[in-house]
Amino acid sequence: MSNTVFLLLSLGPLAMVLAMIAGHGWSESKDTYTGEVTGRVVRSSAGTYGPMSHHVIDIRTDDGRELSIEVSDRTYRSLAVGDRVVKEWGKRWPERSE
């Protein structure tokens, strides 16, 4: 087997996985909205290496959409129910509006 074929077969799947991850992050960063936090919850699940926590906030946007978004622990702790939030283009998660 030639070196080129070997490289394509070994690095091809890795490149596809990385492209999927990048695409998912890109789609999250494109959305923009303003709204209000209407709920917060931490969901736990059993992961491969032990329990995992999923921090979820519910947002009602100013245009009437209802969103349920999994966010980082830091973002979760910085937002409370009733907070006004803004999600800017290029950012992954919403932030408290000033």
PDB file of N, CA, C and O in Angstrom, residues 6-82:
ATOM      1  N   PHE A   6      -2.262   5.195   2.589  1.00  0.00           N
ATOM      2  CA  PHE A   6      -2.224   4.972   4.031  1.00  0.00           C
ATOM      3  C   PHE A   6      -2.565   6.250   4.795  1.00  0.00           C
ATOM      4  O   PHE A   6      -3.343   6.227   5.746  1.00  0.00           O
ATOM      5  N   LEU A   7      -2.002   7.387   4.381  1.00  0.00           N
ATOM      6  CA  LEU A   7      -2.303   8.666   5.043  1.00  0.00           C
ATOM      7  C   LEU A   7      -3.774   9.034   4.904  1.00  0.00           C
ATOM      8  O   LEU A   7      -4.396   9.497   5.864  1.00  0.00           O
ATOM      9  N   LEU A   8      -4.332   8.853   3.721  1.00  0.00           N
ATOM     10  CA  LEU A   8      -5.749   9.178   3.518  1.00  0.00           C
ATOM     11  C   LEU A   8      -6.651   8.305   4.379  1.00  0.00           C
ATOM     12  O   LEU A   8      -7.621   8.789   4.964  1.00  0.00           O
ATOM     13  N   LEU A   9      -6.338   7.025   4.459  1.00  0.00           N
ATOM     14  CA  LEU A   9      -7.174   6.123   5.253  1.00  0.00           C
ATOM     15  C   LEU A   9      -7.024   6.358   6.748  1.00  0.00           C
ATOM     16  O   LEU A   9      -7.970   6.161   7.513  1.00  0.00           O
ATOM     17  N   SER A  10      -5.868   6.800   7.192  1.00  0.00           N
ATOM     18  CA  SER A  10      -5.677   6.994   8.629  1.00  0.00           C
ATOM     19  C   SER A  10      -6.085   8.392   9.084  1.00  0.00           C
ATOM     20  O   SER A  10      -6.576   8.561  10.191  1.00  0.00           O
ATOM     21  N   LEU A  11      -5.880   9.402   8.260  1.00  0.00           N
ATOM     22  CA  LEU A  11      -6.199  10.768   8.675  1.00  0.00           C
ATOM     23  C   LEU A  11      -7.569  11.239   8.200  1.00  0.00           C
ATOM     24  O   LEU A  11      -8.103  12.213   8.728  1.00  0.00           O
ATOM     25  N   GLY A  12      -8.158  10.550   7.243  1.00  0.00           N
ATOM     26  CA  GLY A  12      -9.475  10.944   6.729  1.00  0.00           C
ATOM     27  C   GLY A  12     -10.560  10.985   7.796  1.00  0.00           C
ATOM     28  O   GLY A  12     -11.256  11.986   7.947  1.00  0.00           O
ATOM     29  N   PRO A  13     -10.733   9.902   8.568  1.00  0.00           N
ATOM     30  CA  PRO A  13     -11.765   9.923   9.616  1.00  0.00           C
ATOM     31  C   PRO A  13     -11.538  11.012  10.665  1.00  0.00           C
ATOM     32  O   PRO A  13     -12.477  11.655  11.116  1.00  0.00           O
ATOM     33  N   LEU A  14     -10.282  11.239  11.034  1.00  0.00           N
ATOM     34  CA  LEU A  14      -9.981  12.307  11.996  1.00  0.00           C
ATOM     35  C   LEU A  14     -10.373  13.669  11.444  1.00  0.00           C
ATOM     36  O   LEU A  14     -10.978  14.483  12.143  1.00  0.00           O
ATOM     37  N   ALA A  15     -10.066  13.911  10.189  1.00  0.00           N
ATOM     38  CA  ALA A  15     -10.424  15.188   9.562  1.00  0.00           C
ATOM     39  C   ALA A  15     -11.946  15.359   9.520  1.00  0.00           C
ATOM     40  O   ALA A  15     -12.456  16.463   9.743  1.00  0.00           O
ATOM     41  N   MET A  16     -12.678  14.283   9.262  1.00  0.00           N
ATOM     42  CA  MET A  16     -14.142  14.372   9.219  1.00  0.00           C
ATOM     43  C   MET A  16     -14.708  14.700  10.590  1.00  0.00           C
ATOM     44  O   MET A  16     -15.617  15.523  10.719  1.00  0.00           O
ATOM     45  N   VAL A  17     -14.192  14.081  11.644  1.00  0.00           N
ATOM     46  CA  VAL A  17     -14.667  14.355  13.007  1.00  0.00           C
ATOM     47  C   VAL A  17     -14.372  15.800  13.385  1.00  0.00           C
ATOM     48  O   VAL A  17     -15.231  16.502  13.933  1.00  0.00           O
ATOM     49  N   LEU A  18     -13.181  16.274  13.100  1.00  0.00           N
ATOM     50  CA  LEU A  18     -12.836  17.663  13.406  1.00  0.00           C
ATOM     51  C   LEU A  18     -13.715  18.640  12.632  1.00  0.00           C
ATOM     52  O   LEU A  18     -14.137  19.669  13.174  1.00  0.00           O
ATOM     53  N   ALA A  19     -14.033  18.334  11.384  1.00  0.00           N
ATOM     54  CA  ALA A  19     -14.919  19.189  10.592  1.00  0.00           C
ATOM     55  C   ALA A  19     -16.322  19.223  11.187  1.00  0.00           C
ATOM     56  O   ALA A  19     -16.965  20.278  11.220  1.00  0.00           O
ATOM     57  N   MET A  20     -16.805  18.087  11.683  1.00  0.00           N
ATOM     58  CA  MET A  20     -18.139  18.050  12.299  1.00  0.00           C
ATOM     59  C   MET A  20     -18.174  18.885  13.575  1.00  0.00           C
ATOM     60  O   MET A  20     -19.132  19.612  13.829  1.00  0.00           O
ATOM     61  N   ILE A  21     -17.128  18.790  14.384  1.00  0.00           N
ATOM     62  CA  ILE A  21     -17.060  19.571  15.619  1.00  0.00           C
ATOM     63  C   ILE A  21     -17.013  21.057  15.301  1.00  0.00           C
ATOM     64  O   ILE A  21     -17.717  21.867  15.910  1.00  0.00           O
ATOM     65  N   ALA A  22     -16.189  21.436  14.347  1.00  0.00           N
ATOM     66  CA  ALA A  22     -16.085  22.841  13.964  1.00  0.00           C
ATOM     67  C   ALA A  22     -17.408  23.345  13.402  1.00  0.00           C
ATOM     68  O   ALA A  22     -17.828  24.468  13.684  1.00  0.00           O
ATOM     69  N   GLY A  23     -18.091  22.529  12.613  1.00  0.00           N
ATOM     70  CA  GLY A  23     -19.384  22.919  12.053  1.00  0.00           C
ATOM     71  C   GLY A  23     -20.435  23.142  13.123  1.00  0.00           C
ATOM     72  O   GLY A  23     -21.234  24.070  13.051  1.00  0.00           O
ATOM     73  N   HIS A  24     -20.429  22.306  14.148  1.00  0.00           N
ATOM     74  CA  HIS A  24     -21.391  22.456  15.243  1.00  0.00           C
ATOM     75  C   HIS A  24     -21.141  23.763  15.997  1.00  0.00           C
ATOM     76  O   HIS A  24     -22.064  24.512  16.289  1.00  0.00           O
ATOM     77  N   GLY A  25     -19.888  24.038  16.307  1.00  0.00           N
ATOM     78  CA  GLY A  25     -19.549  25.294  16.982  1.00  0.00           C
ATOM     79  C   GLY A  25     -19.882  26.497  16.137  1.00  0.00           C
ATOM     80  O   GLY A  25     -20.349  27.522  16.628  1.00  0.00           O
ATOM     81  N   TRP A  26     -19.676  26.390  14.828  1.00  0.00           N
ATOM     82  CA  TRP A  26     -19.977  27.498  13.918  1.00  0.00           C
ATOM     83  C   TRP A  26     -21.472  27.768  13.902  1.00  0.00           C
ATOM     84  O   TRP A  26     -21.905  28.921  13.943  1.00  0.00           O
ATOM     85  N   SER A  27     -22.298  26.716  13.869  1.00  0.00           N
ATOM     86  CA  SER A  27     -23.742  26.934  13.821  1.00  0.00           C
ATOM     87  C   SER A  27     -24.243  27.572  15.109  1.00  0.00           C
ATOM     88  O   SER A  27     -25.164  28.375  15.092  1.00  0.00           O
ATOM     89  N   GLU A  28     -23.631  27.221  16.263  1.00  0.00           N
ATOM     90  CA  GLU A  28     -24.025  27.842  17.531  1.00  0.00           C
ATOM     91  C   GLU A  28     -23.658  29.317  17.574  1.00  0.00           C
ATOM     92  O   GLU A  28     -24.358  30.121  18.169  1.00  0.00           O
ATOM     93  N   SER A  29     -22.550  29.679  16.949  1.00  0.00           N
ATOM     94  CA  SER A  29     -22.077  31.055  17.049  1.00  0.00           C
ATOM     95  C   SER A  29     -22.785  31.993  16.091  1.00  0.00           C
ATOM     96  O   SER A  29     -22.660  33.208  16.209  1.00  0.00           O
ATOM     97  N   LYS A  30     -23.547  31.482  15.128  1.00  0.00           N
ATOM     98  CA  LYS A  30     -24.211  32.340  14.143  1.00  0.00           C
ATOM     99  C   LYS A  30     -25.472  33.002  14.681  1.00  0.00           C
ATOM    100  O   LYS A  30     -25.845  34.068  14.216  1.00  0.00           O
ATOM    101  N   ASP A  31     -26.146  32.377  15.614  1.00  0.00           N
ATOM    102  CA  ASP A  31     -27.427  32.877  16.108  1.00  0.00           C
ATOM    103  C   ASP A  31     -27.235  34.162  16.918  1.00  0.00           C
ATOM    104  O   ASP A  31     -26.265  34.305  17.648  1.00  0.00           O
ATOM    105  N   THR A  32     -28.161  35.102  16.771  1.00  0.00           N
ATOM    106  CA  THR A  32     -28.162  36.323  17.580  1.00  0.00           C
ATOM    107  C   THR A  32     -29.570  36.557  18.109  1.00  0.00           C
ATOM    108  O   THR A  32     -30.549  36.290  17.412  1.00  0.00           O
ATOM    109  N   TYR A  33     -29.657  37.029  19.342  1.00  0.00           N
ATOM    110  CA  TYR A  33     -30.956  37.342  19.926  1.00  0.00           C
ATOM    111  C   TYR A  33     -30.763  38.117  21.218  1.00  0.00           C
ATOM    112  O   TYR A  33     -29.671  38.195  21.764  1.00  0.00           O
ATOM    113  N   THR A  34     -31.854  38.696  21.690  1.00  0.00           N
ATOM    114  CA  THR A  34     -31.928  39.264  23.035  1.00  0.00           C
ATOM    115  C   THR A  34     -33.155  38.651  23.687  1.00  0.00           C
ATOM    116  O   THR A  34     -34.109  38.278  23.005  1.00  0.00           O
ATOM    117  N   GLY A  35     -33.137  38.539  24.995  1.00  0.00           N
ATOM    118  CA  GLY A  35     -34.270  37.929  25.664  1.00  0.00           C
ATOM    119  C   GLY A  35     -34.095  37.912  27.164  1.00  0.00           C
ATOM    120  O   GLY A  35     -33.299  38.662  27.726  1.00  0.00           O
ATOM    121  N   GLU A  36     -34.869  37.022  27.797  1.00  0.00           N
ATOM    122  CA  GLU A  36     -34.881  36.923  29.255  1.00  0.00           C
ATOM    123  C   GLU A  36     -34.762  35.466  29.669  1.00  0.00           C
ATOM    124  O   GLU A  36     -35.373  34.582  29.064  1.00  0.00           O
ATOM    125  N   VAL A  37     -33.974  35.211  30.716  1.00  0.00           N
ATOM    126  CA  VAL A  37     -33.830  33.865  31.251  1.00  0.00           C
ATOM    127  C   VAL A  37     -35.124  33.504  31.985  1.00  0.00           C
ATOM    128  O   VAL A  37     -35.564  34.228  32.878  1.00  0.00           O
ATOM    129  N   THR A  38     -35.747  32.394  31.590  1.00  0.00           N
ATOM    130  CA  THR A  38     -37.014  31.985  32.204  1.00  0.00           C
ATOM    131  C   THR A  38     -36.865  30.736  33.072  1.00  0.00           C
ATOM    132  O   THR A  38     -37.789  30.385  33.799  1.00  0.00           O
ATOM    133  N   GLY A  39     -35.718  30.070  32.979  1.00  0.00           N
ATOM    134  CA  GLY A  39     -35.515  28.877  33.790  1.00  0.00           C
ATOM    135  C   GLY A  39     -34.070  28.435  33.756  1.00  0.00           C
ATOM    136  O   GLY A  39     -33.319  28.778  32.849  1.00  0.00           O
ATOM    137  N   ARG A  40     -33.707  27.663  34.779  1.00  0.00           N
ATOM    138  CA  ARG A  40     -32.355  27.101  34.897  1.00  0.00           C
ATOM    139  C   ARG A  40     -32.472  25.718  35.499  1.00  0.00           C
ATOM    140  O   ARG A  40     -33.259  25.496  36.407  1.00  0.00           O
ATOM    141  N   VAL A  41     -31.666  24.791  34.996  1.00  0.00           N
ATOM    142  CA  VAL A  41     -31.682  23.439  35.551  1.00  0.00           C
ATOM    143  C   VAL A  41     -30.314  22.785  35.295  1.00  0.00           C
ATOM    144  O   VAL A  41     -29.664  23.084  34.301  1.00  0.00           O
ATOM    145  N   VAL A  42     -29.912  21.949  36.231  1.00  0.00           N
ATOM    146  CA  VAL A  42     -28.712  21.131  36.053  1.00  0.00           C
ATOM    147  C   VAL A  42     -29.180  19.692  35.941  1.00  0.00           C
ATOM    148  O   VAL A  42     -29.835  19.171  36.841  1.00  0.00           O
ATOM    149  N   ARG A  43     -28.868  19.072  34.819  1.00  0.00           N
ATOM    150  CA  ARG A  43     -29.239  17.684  34.596  1.00  0.00           C
ATOM    151  C   ARG A  43     -27.992  16.824  34.737  1.00  0.00           C
ATOM    152  O   ARG A  43     -26.940  17.170  34.234  1.00  0.00           O
ATOM    153  N   SER A  44     -28.132  15.712  35.398  1.00  0.00           N
ATOM    154  CA  SER A  44     -27.006  14.795  35.577  1.00  0.00           C
ATOM    155  C   SER A  44     -27.234  13.535  34.765  1.00  0.00           C
ATOM    156  O   SER A  44     -28.366  13.085  34.601  1.00  0.00           O
ATOM    157  N   SER A  45     -26.146  12.986  34.278  1.00  0.00           N
ATOM    158  CA  SER A  45     -26.219  11.724  33.561  1.00  0.00           C
ATOM    159  C   SER A  45     -24.959  10.924  33.862  1.00  0.00           C
ATOM    160  O   SER A  45     -23.961  11.471  34.307  1.00  0.00           O
ATOM    161  N   ALA A  46     -25.038   9.637  33.608  1.00  0.00           N
ATOM    162  CA  ALA A  46     -23.885   8.767  33.834  1.00  0.00           C
ATOM    163  C   ALA A  46     -23.041   8.768  32.571  1.00  0.00           C
ATOM    164  O   ALA A  46     -23.504   8.399  31.498  1.00  0.00           O
ATOM    165  N   GLY A  47     -21.813   9.227  32.697  1.00  0.00           N
ATOM    166  CA  GLY A  47     -20.895   9.231  31.571  1.00  0.00           C
ATOM    167  C   GLY A  47     -19.925   8.071  31.658  1.00  0.00           C
ATOM    168  O   GLY A  47     -19.944   7.275  32.598  1.00  0.00           O
ATOM    169  N   THR A  48     -19.060   7.979  30.691  1.00  0.00           N
ATOM    170  CA  THR A  48     -18.072   6.909  30.646  1.00  0.00           C
ATOM    171  C   THR A  48     -17.151   6.943  31.862  1.00  0.00           C
ATOM    172  O   THR A  48     -16.784   5.915  32.398  1.00  0.00           O
ATOM    173  N   TYR A  49     -16.798   8.148  32.300  1.00  0.00           N
ATOM    174  CA  TYR A  49     -15.857   8.296  33.410  1.00  0.00           C
ATOM    175  C   TYR A  49     -16.513   8.747  34.704  1.00  0.00           C
ATOM    176  O   TYR A  49     -15.861   9.272  35.579  1.00  0.00           O
ATOM    177  N   GLY A  50     -17.823   8.592  34.813  1.00  0.00           N
ATOM    178  CA  GLY A  50     -18.536   8.971  36.017  1.00  0.00           C
ATOM    179  C   GLY A  50     -19.673   9.928  35.705  1.00  0.00           C
ATOM    180  O   GLY A  50     -19.998  10.187  34.550  1.00  0.00           O
ATOM    181  N   PRO A  51     -20.289  10.501  36.733  1.00  0.00           N
ATOM    182  CA  PRO A  51     -21.420  11.393  36.521  1.00  0.00           C
ATOM    183  C   PRO A  51     -21.017  12.657  35.764  1.00  0.00           C
ATOM    184  O   PRO A  51     -19.919  13.178  35.934  1.00  0.00           O
ATOM    185  N   MET A  52     -21.933  13.124  34.904  1.00  0.00           N
ATOM    186  CA  MET A  52     -21.710  14.351  34.152  1.00  0.00           C
ATOM    187  C   MET A  52     -22.852  15.314  34.442  1.00  0.00           C
ATOM    188  O   MET A  52     -23.994  14.892  34.591  1.00  0.00           O
ATOM    189  N   SER A  53     -22.554  16.598  34.524  1.00  0.00           N
ATOM    190  CA  SER A  53     -23.574  17.624  34.734  1.00  0.00           C
ATOM    191  C   SER A  53     -23.756  18.416  33.454  1.00  0.00           C
ATOM    192  O   SER A  53     -22.787  18.777  32.790  1.00  0.00           O
ATOM    193  N   HIS A  54     -25.016  18.678  33.111  1.00  0.00           N
ATOM    194  CA  HIS A  54     -25.365  19.478  31.946  1.00  0.00           C
ATOM    195  C   HIS A  54     -26.115  20.705  32.454  1.00  0.00           C
ATOM    196  O   HIS A  54     -27.195  20.576  33.038  1.00  0.00           O
ATOM    197  N   HIS A  55     -25.554  21.874  32.276  1.00  0.00           N
ATOM    198  CA  HIS A  55     -26.152  23.124  32.738  1.00  0.00           C
ATOM    199  C   HIS A  55     -27.003  23.709  31.612  1.00  0.00           C
ATOM    200  O   HIS A  55     -26.474  24.015  30.540  1.00  0.00           O
ATOM    201  N   VAL A  56     -28.298  23.836  31.868  1.00  0.00           N
ATOM    202  CA  VAL A  56     -29.236  24.262  30.836  1.00  0.00           C
ATOM    203  C   VAL A  56     -29.972  25.514  31.305  1.00  0.00           C
ATOM    204  O   VAL A  56     -30.431  25.577  32.453  1.00  0.00           O
ATOM    205  N   ILE A  57     -30.066  26.500  30.421  1.00  0.00           N
ATOM    206  CA  ILE A  57     -30.885  27.677  30.710  1.00  0.00           C
ATOM    207  C   ILE A  57     -31.975  27.783  29.645  1.00  0.00           C
ATOM    208  O   ILE A  57     -31.770  27.420  28.490  1.00  0.00           O
ATOM    209  N   ASP A  58     -33.139  28.228  30.086  1.00  0.00           N
ATOM    210  CA  ASP A  58     -34.267  28.470  29.184  1.00  0.00           C
ATOM    211  C   ASP A  58     -34.369  29.967  28.970  1.00  0.00           C
ATOM    212  O   ASP A  58     -34.287  30.751  29.927  1.00  0.00           O
ATOM    213  N   ILE A  59     -34.552  30.361  27.716  1.00  0.00           N
ATOM    214  CA  ILE A  59     -34.615  31.778  27.355  1.00  0.00           C
ATOM    215  C   ILE A  59     -35.835  32.022  26.490  1.00  0.00           C
ATOM    216  O   ILE A  59     -36.122  31.238  25.571  1.00  0.00           O
ATOM    217  N   ARG A  60     -36.557  33.098  26.776  1.00  0.00           N
ATOM    218  CA  ARG A  60     -37.626  33.580  25.895  1.00  0.00           C
ATOM    219  C   ARG A  60     -37.066  34.799  25.182  1.00  0.00           C
ATOM    220  O   ARG A  60     -36.749  35.805  25.811  1.00  0.00           O
ATOM    221  N   THR A  61     -36.903  34.700  23.867  1.00  0.00           N
ATOM    222  CA  THR A  61     -36.332  35.804  23.120  1.00  0.00           C
ATOM    223  C   THR A  61     -37.375  36.903  22.924  1.00  0.00           C
ATOM    224  O   THR A  61     -38.580  36.662  23.059  1.00  0.00           O
ATOM    225  N   ASP A  62     -36.903  38.093  22.583  1.00  0.00           N
ATOM    226  CA  ASP A  62     -37.813  39.217  22.367  1.00  0.00           C
ATOM    227  C   ASP A  62     -38.738  38.999  21.178  1.00  0.00           C
ATOM    228  O   ASP A  62     -39.801  39.603  21.107  1.00  0.00           O
ATOM    229  N   ASP A  63     -38.339  38.114  20.255  1.00  0.00           N
ATOM    230  CA  ASP A  63     -39.224  37.825  19.121  1.00  0.00           C
ATOM    231  C   ASP A  63     -40.111  36.605  19.361  1.00  0.00           C
ATOM    232  O   ASP A  63     -40.762  36.110  18.458  1.00  0.00           O
ATOM    233  N   GLY A  64     -40.151  36.102  20.619  1.00  0.00           N
ATOM    234  CA  GLY A  64     -41.100  35.064  21.003  1.00  0.00           C
ATOM    235  C   GLY A  64     -40.593  33.638  20.945  1.00  0.00           C
ATOM    236  O   GLY A  64     -41.338  32.711  21.274  1.00  0.00           O
ATOM    237  N   ARG A  65     -39.362  33.411  20.552  1.00  0.00           N
ATOM    238  CA  ARG A  65     -38.837  32.044  20.524  1.00  0.00           C
ATOM    239  C   ARG A  65     -38.551  31.567  21.936  1.00  0.00           C
ATOM    240  O   ARG A  65     -38.168  32.339  22.798  1.00  0.00           O
ATOM    241  N   GLU A  66     -38.747  30.276  22.169  1.00  0.00           N
ATOM    242  CA  GLU A  66     -38.405  29.632  23.440  1.00  0.00           C
ATOM    243  C   GLU A  66     -37.182  28.763  23.185  1.00  0.00           C
ATOM    244  O   GLU A  66     -37.241  27.833  22.388  1.00  0.00           O
ATOM    245  N   LEU A  67     -36.065  29.061  23.853  1.00  0.00           N
ATOM    246  CA  LEU A  67     -34.824  28.323  23.653  1.00  0.00           C
ATOM    247  C   LEU A  67     -34.425  27.610  24.937  1.00  0.00           C
ATOM    248  O   LEU A  67     -34.605  28.140  26.024  1.00  0.00           O
ATOM    249  N   SER A  68     -33.877  26.429  24.795  1.00  0.00           N
ATOM    250  CA  SER A  68     -33.305  25.690  25.905  1.00  0.00           C
ATOM    251  C   SER A  68     -31.874  25.375  25.490  1.00  0.00           C
ATOM    252  O   SER A  68     -31.654  24.614  24.554  1.00  0.00           O
ATOM    253  N   ILE A  69     -30.896  25.988  26.181  1.00  0.00           N
ATOM    254  CA  ILE A  69     -29.512  25.955  25.732  1.00  0.00           C
ATOM    255  C   ILE A  69     -28.614  25.363  26.807  1.00  0.00           C
ATOM    256  O   ILE A  69     -28.663  25.797  27.961  1.00  0.00           O
ATOM    257  N   GLU A  70     -27.790  24.398  26.412  1.00  0.00           N
ATOM    258  CA  GLU A  70     -26.778  23.870  27.326  1.00  0.00           C
ATOM    259  C   GLU A  70     -25.588  24.822  27.293  1.00  0.00           C
ATOM    260  O   GLU A  70     -25.062  25.140  26.228  1.00  0.00           O
ATOM    261  N   VAL A  71     -25.191  25.300  28.457  1.00  0.00           N
ATOM    262  CA  VAL A  71     -24.119  26.290  28.563  1.00  0.00           C
ATOM    263  C   VAL A  71     -23.023  25.789  29.488  1.00  0.00           C
ATOM    264  O   VAL A  71     -23.175  24.776  30.166  1.00  0.00           O
ATOM    265  N   SER A  72     -21.928  26.527  29.527  1.00  0.00           N
ATOM    266  CA  SER A  72     -20.830  26.174  30.433  1.00  0.00           C
ATOM    267  C   SER A  72     -21.245  26.442  31.874  1.00  0.00           C
ATOM    268  O   SER A  72     -22.179  27.200  32.151  1.00  0.00           O
ATOM    269  N   ASP A  73     -20.524  25.834  32.794  1.00  0.00           N
ATOM    270  CA  ASP A  73     -20.778  26.046  34.215  1.00  0.00           C
ATOM    271  C   ASP A  73     -20.635  27.526  34.569  1.00  0.00           C
ATOM    272  O   ASP A  73     -21.444  28.070  35.312  1.00  0.00           O
ATOM    273  N   ARG A  74     -19.636  28.172  34.026  1.00  0.00           N
ATOM    274  CA  ARG A  74     -19.395  29.595  34.310  1.00  0.00           C
ATOM    275  C   ARG A  74     -20.559  30.468  33.833  1.00  0.00           C
ATOM    276  O   ARG A  74     -21.016  31.357  34.549  1.00  0.00           O
ATOM    277  N   THR A  75     -21.041  30.215  32.622  1.00  0.00           N
ATOM    278  CA  THR A  75     -22.178  30.979  32.102  1.00  0.00           C
ATOM    279  C   THR A  75     -23.418  30.709  32.946  1.00  0.00           C
ATOM    280  O   THR A  75     -24.170  31.628  33.279  1.00  0.00           O
ATOM    281  N   TYR A  76     -23.634  29.451  33.323  1.00  0.00           N
ATOM    282  CA  TYR A  76     -24.787  29.084  34.133  1.00  0.00           C
ATOM    283  C   TYR A  76     -24.788  29.842  35.457  1.00  0.00           C
ATOM    284  O   TYR A  76     -25.805  30.375  35.877  1.00  0.00           O
ATOM    285  N   ARG A  77     -23.621  29.888  36.121  1.00  0.00           N
ATOM    286  CA  ARG A  77     -23.536  30.569  37.417  1.00  0.00           C
ATOM    287  C   ARG A  77     -23.699  32.087  37.290  1.00  0.00           C
ATOM    288  O   ARG A  77     -24.100  32.740  38.242  1.00  0.00           O
ATOM    289  N   SER A  78     -23.414  32.641  36.113  1.00  0.00           N
ATOM    290  CA  SER A  78     -23.496  34.100  35.954  1.00  0.00           C
ATOM    291  C   SER A  78     -24.905  34.591  35.624  1.00  0.00           C
ATOM    292  O   SER A  78     -25.165  35.791  35.672  1.00  0.00           O
ATOM    293  N   LEU A  79     -25.826  33.684  35.312  1.00  0.00           N
ATOM    294  CA  LEU A  79     -27.179  34.083  34.921  1.00  0.00           C
ATOM    295  C   LEU A  79     -28.214  33.565  35.916  1.00  0.00           C
ATOM    296  O   LEU A  79     -28.106  32.451  36.413  1.00  0.00           O
ATOM    297  N   ALA A  80     -29.217  34.388  36.178  1.00  0.00           N
ATOM    298  CA  ALA A  80     -30.320  34.003  37.060  1.00  0.00           C
ATOM    299  C   ALA A  80     -31.632  34.202  36.309  1.00  0.00           C
ATOM    300  O   ALA A  80     -31.705  34.939  35.325  1.00  0.00           O
ATOM    301  N   VAL A  81     -32.679  33.550  36.796  1.00  0.00           N
ATOM    302  CA  VAL A  81     -34.009  33.724  36.208  1.00  0.00           C
ATOM    303  C   VAL A  81     -34.389  35.194  36.301  1.00  0.00           C
ATOM    304  O   VAL A  81     -34.212  35.834  37.341  1.00  0.00           O
ATOM    305  N   GLY A  82     -34.868  35.740  35.205  1.00  0.00           N
ATOM    306  CA  GLY A  82     -35.246  37.144  35.143  1.00  0.00           C
ATOM    307  C   GLY A  82     -34.175  38.044  34.545  1.00  0.00           C
ATOM    308  O   GLY A  82     -34.455  39.186  34.210  1.00  0.00           O
TER     309      GLY A  82
END
